[in-house]
C-alpha cells in the first residue's frame, strides 16, 4: 500500500477484464473468514461499460472496474492492460491512465505475500514504482506525517509474523 493512496489498485489483462464483464458483472461474492467468530462480508464486482474501450477517450472512464465491499463502500480499483498499438509498439502494455509497461517489466510475475496472502507482482516491480513515484516510494513509511493503516497494523505484530512486500 502506498501511504498517499487510500484505496488499492490492481491491473488485469484486457482479455481478463472483458471476460469478467461478460460473465461476472454485478455479481456478489460472499466471503466468510476463518476467524473465530467468523466475519462475513459481501463484495460486488462492478465493471464499467466503457471498459471495452481500451483508449483513454475524454478521461472520464479510466477506472475499468471495482471490487466493492458493500458494507463500507471501500473498493479495489481494477484497470485493464492491453497492447493498444501492437503493430508499431509490440510488447508495450497500456492502461487508460497513460501507464505503459514492457512485457519484460511484467513477466514472469514474482510470487510474494500481501498481508499474509499469496500474491503475484510484476517482475520489475521496483523499477515500475521508482519510475512512477521515485525511490522514496520503496522506503518511506510516512506521508505528510501519517503512517498508513497497513503499516500501523504490521507494526503491532511480531516481526516473525509480518510478511513484508518482498517478492521472491
Short mmCIF file of C-alpha atoms in Angstrom, two decimals:
data_model
loop_
_atom_site.label_atom_id
_atom_site.label_comp_id
_atom_site.label_asym_id
_atom_site.label_seq_id
_atom_site.Cartn_x
_atom_site.Cartn_y
_atom_site.Cartn_z
CA UNK A 1 0.00 0.00 0.00
CA UNK A 2 1.27 3.43 -0.83
CA UNK A 3 0.94 5.92 2.04
CA UNK A 4 -0.76 8.55 -0.11
CA UNK A 5 -3.29 6.24 -1.72
CA UNK A 6 -6.28 5.22 0.39
CA UNK A 7 -7.51 2.51 -1.95
CA UNK A 8 -5.88 -0.48 -3.59
CA UNK A 9 -5.21 -0.54 -7.32
CA UNK A 10 -4.70 -3.62 -9.43
CA UNK A 11 -4.42 -4.37 -13.11
CA UNK A 12 -5.56 -7.29 -15.22
CA UNK A 13 -5.20 -8.04 -18.91
CA UNK A 14 -7.76 -6.57 -21.26
CA UNK A 15 -8.96 -10.07 -22.13
CA UNK A 16 -9.46 -10.92 -18.44
CA UNK A 17 -11.35 -7.67 -17.98
CA UNK A 18 -13.60 -8.50 -20.94
CA UNK A 19 -14.28 -11.96 -19.52
CA UNK A 20 -15.16 -10.53 -16.12
CA UNK A 21 -17.52 -8.04 -17.76
CA UNK A 22 -19.26 -10.66 -19.88
CA UNK A 23 -19.66 -13.31 -17.18
CA UNK A 24 -19.41 -11.72 -13.72
CA UNK A 25 -20.50 -8.07 -13.87
CA UNK A 26 -22.76 -7.05 -10.95
CA UNK A 27 -22.29 -10.34 -9.16
CA UNK A 28 -21.96 -10.56 -5.40
CA UNK A 29 -19.32 -12.64 -3.66
CA UNK A 30 -19.94 -13.79 -0.11
CA UNK A 31 -16.79 -14.21 1.98
CA UNK A 32 -16.61 -15.87 5.38
CA UNK A 33 -13.31 -15.53 7.20
CA UNK A 34 -11.72 -18.44 9.06
CA UNK A 35 -11.62 -16.24 12.20
CA UNK A 36 -13.42 -17.23 15.36
CA UNK A 37 -16.06 -15.85 15.31
CA UNK A 38 -16.17 -15.74 11.51
CA UNK A 39 -16.50 -12.38 9.76
CA UNK A 40 -18.95 -12.25 6.85
CA UNK A 41 -18.51 -9.76 4.00
CA UNK A 42 -20.22 -9.27 0.67
CA UNK A 43 -18.41 -7.83 -2.32
CA UNK A 44 -19.79 -6.50 -5.61
CA UNK A 45 -17.89 -6.73 -8.88
CA UNK A 46 -18.78 -3.63 -10.92
CA UNK A 47 -17.43 -3.50 -14.47
CA UNK A 48 -17.65 -0.11 -16.20
CA UNK A 49 -19.48 -0.39 -19.55
CA UNK A 50 -16.70 1.79 -21.03
CA UNK A 51 -14.11 -0.85 -20.09
CA UNK A 52 -14.31 -2.36 -23.58
CA UNK A 53 -12.80 0.88 -24.94
CA UNK A 54 -9.06 0.47 -24.39
CA UNK A 55 -8.03 4.06 -25.21
CA UNK A 56 -8.32 6.93 -22.71
CA UNK A 57 -11.01 8.90 -24.55
CA UNK A 58 -12.07 12.02 -22.62
CA UNK A 59 -10.51 10.64 -19.40
CA UNK A 60 -13.79 10.28 -17.52
CA UNK A 61 -13.76 6.47 -17.54
CA UNK A 62 -10.20 5.44 -16.76
CA UNK A 63 -11.20 3.02 -13.98
CA UNK A 64 -12.45 -0.11 -15.71
CA UNK A 65 -13.89 -1.96 -12.73
CA UNK A 66 -14.20 -2.01 -8.96
CA UNK A 67 -14.37 -4.75 -6.35
CA UNK A 68 -16.54 -3.11 -3.69
CA UNK A 69 -17.18 -4.04 -0.07
CA UNK A 70 -20.92 -3.32 0.03
CA UNK A 71 -20.94 -2.84 3.80
CA UNK A 72 -18.49 0.06 3.99
CA UNK A 73 -18.01 1.16 0.36
CA UNK A 74 -14.25 0.56 0.31
CA UNK A 75 -13.06 -0.75 -3.02
CA UNK A 76 -10.22 -2.02 -5.13
CA UNK A 77 -9.77 -0.27 -8.47
CA UNK A 78 -9.25 -2.62 -11.41
CA UNK A 79 -7.79 -1.34 -14.66
CA UNK A 80 -7.15 -3.29 -17.82
CA UNK A 81 -3.81 -3.52 -19.58
CA UNK A 82 -3.78 -4.06 -23.33
CA UNK A 83 -1.39 -3.87 -26.22
CA UNK A 84 -3.20 -0.88 -27.69
CA UNK A 85 -0.78 -0.44 -30.62
CA UNK A 86 0.62 -3.93 -31.33
CA UNK A 87 1.69 -3.08 -34.90
CA UNK A 88 4.01 -0.18 -34.11
CA UNK A 89 4.59 -0.82 -30.36
CA UNK A 90 4.59 -4.60 -29.86
CA UNK A 91 5.09 -5.75 -26.29
CA UNK A 92 4.01 -2.41 -24.81
CA UNK A 93 1.04 -2.73 -22.48
CA UNK A 94 -1.00 0.33 -21.52
CA UNK A 95 -3.94 1.34 -19.39
CA UNK A 96 -6.20 4.36 -19.85
CA UNK A 97 -4.22 6.43 -17.34
CA UNK A 98 -1.08 6.59 -19.52
CA UNK A 99 0.79 3.88 -17.64
CA UNK A 100 2.94 1.87 -20.04
CA UNK A 101 4.88 -1.31 -19.39
CA UNK A 102 7.03 -3.60 -21.49
CA UNK A 103 6.20 -7.30 -21.36
CA UNK A 104 9.58 -7.91 -19.72
CA UNK A 105 8.64 -5.46 -16.91
CA UNK A 106 5.58 -7.57 -16.12
CA UNK A 107 6.54 -11.18 -16.79
CA UNK A 108 7.39 -13.60 -15.38
CA UNK A 109 5.37 -12.49 -12.36
CA UNK A 110 7.02 -12.84 -8.95
CA UNK A 111 5.37 -14.60 -6.06
CA UNK A 112 5.04 -12.73 -2.78
CA UNK A 113 2.78 -12.39 0.25
CA UNK A 114 0.43 -9.45 0.64
CA UNK A 115 -0.91 -9.22 4.19
CA UNK A 116 -0.22 -12.93 4.58
CA UNK A 117 -1.97 -13.97 1.36
CA UNK A 118 -0.09 -15.34 -1.68
CA UNK A 119 0.00 -12.76 -4.48
CA UNK A 120 1.86 -12.03 -7.70
CA UNK A 121 3.61 -8.80 -8.59
CA UNK A 122 5.25 -7.61 -11.81
CA UNK A 123 8.77 -8.87 -12.41
CA UNK A 124 10.30 -5.36 -12.33
CA UNK A 125 8.03 -4.00 -9.57
CA UNK A 126 10.83 -1.91 -8.07
CA UNK A 127 11.67 -0.21 -11.36
CA UNK A 128 7.98 0.40 -12.10
CA UNK A 129 7.41 2.03 -8.68
CA UNK A 130 10.60 4.07 -8.91
CA UNK A 131 9.71 5.41 -12.37
CA UNK A 132 6.18 6.25 -11.27
CA UNK A 133 6.81 7.74 -7.83
CA UNK A 134 10.64 7.96 -7.36
CA UNK A 135 12.80 5.93 -4.99
CA UNK A 136 11.01 7.22 -1.89
CA UNK A 137 8.04 5.01 -2.78
CA UNK A 138 10.12 1.99 -1.88
CA UNK A 139 11.33 3.21 1.51
CA UNK A 140 9.04 5.88 3.04
CA UNK A 141 6.79 4.68 5.84
CA UNK A 142 5.19 8.08 6.46
CA UNK A 143 3.46 10.52 4.17
CA UNK A 144 2.59 14.05 5.29
CA UNK A 145 3.02 12.97 8.91
CA UNK A 146 0.79 9.90 8.88
CA UNK A 147 1.59 6.21 8.79
CA UNK A 148 -0.66 4.14 6.52
CA UNK A 149 -3.06 1.75 8.25
CA UNK A 150 -1.35 -1.32 6.79
CA UNK A 151 1.98 -0.26 8.30
CA UNK A 152 0.39 0.52 11.69
CA UNK A 153 -1.14 -2.96 11.71
CA UNK A 154 2.17 -4.57 10.77
CA UNK A 155 3.99 -2.64 13.48
CA UNK A 156 1.76 -4.20 16.13
CA UNK A 157 2.50 -7.77 15.03
CA UNK A 158 5.64 -9.65 15.88
CA UNK A 159 8.43 -9.43 13.35
CA UNK A 160 8.22 -13.15 12.67
CA UNK A 161 4.57 -12.98 11.64
CA UNK A 162 4.79 -9.96 9.37
CA UNK A 163 5.13 -10.65 5.69
CA UNK A 164 6.57 -7.56 4.10
CA UNK A 165 6.37 -6.84 0.42
CA UNK A 166 9.44 -8.83 -0.62
CA UNK A 167 8.94 -10.80 -3.81
CA UNK A 168 10.92 -13.97 -4.18
#
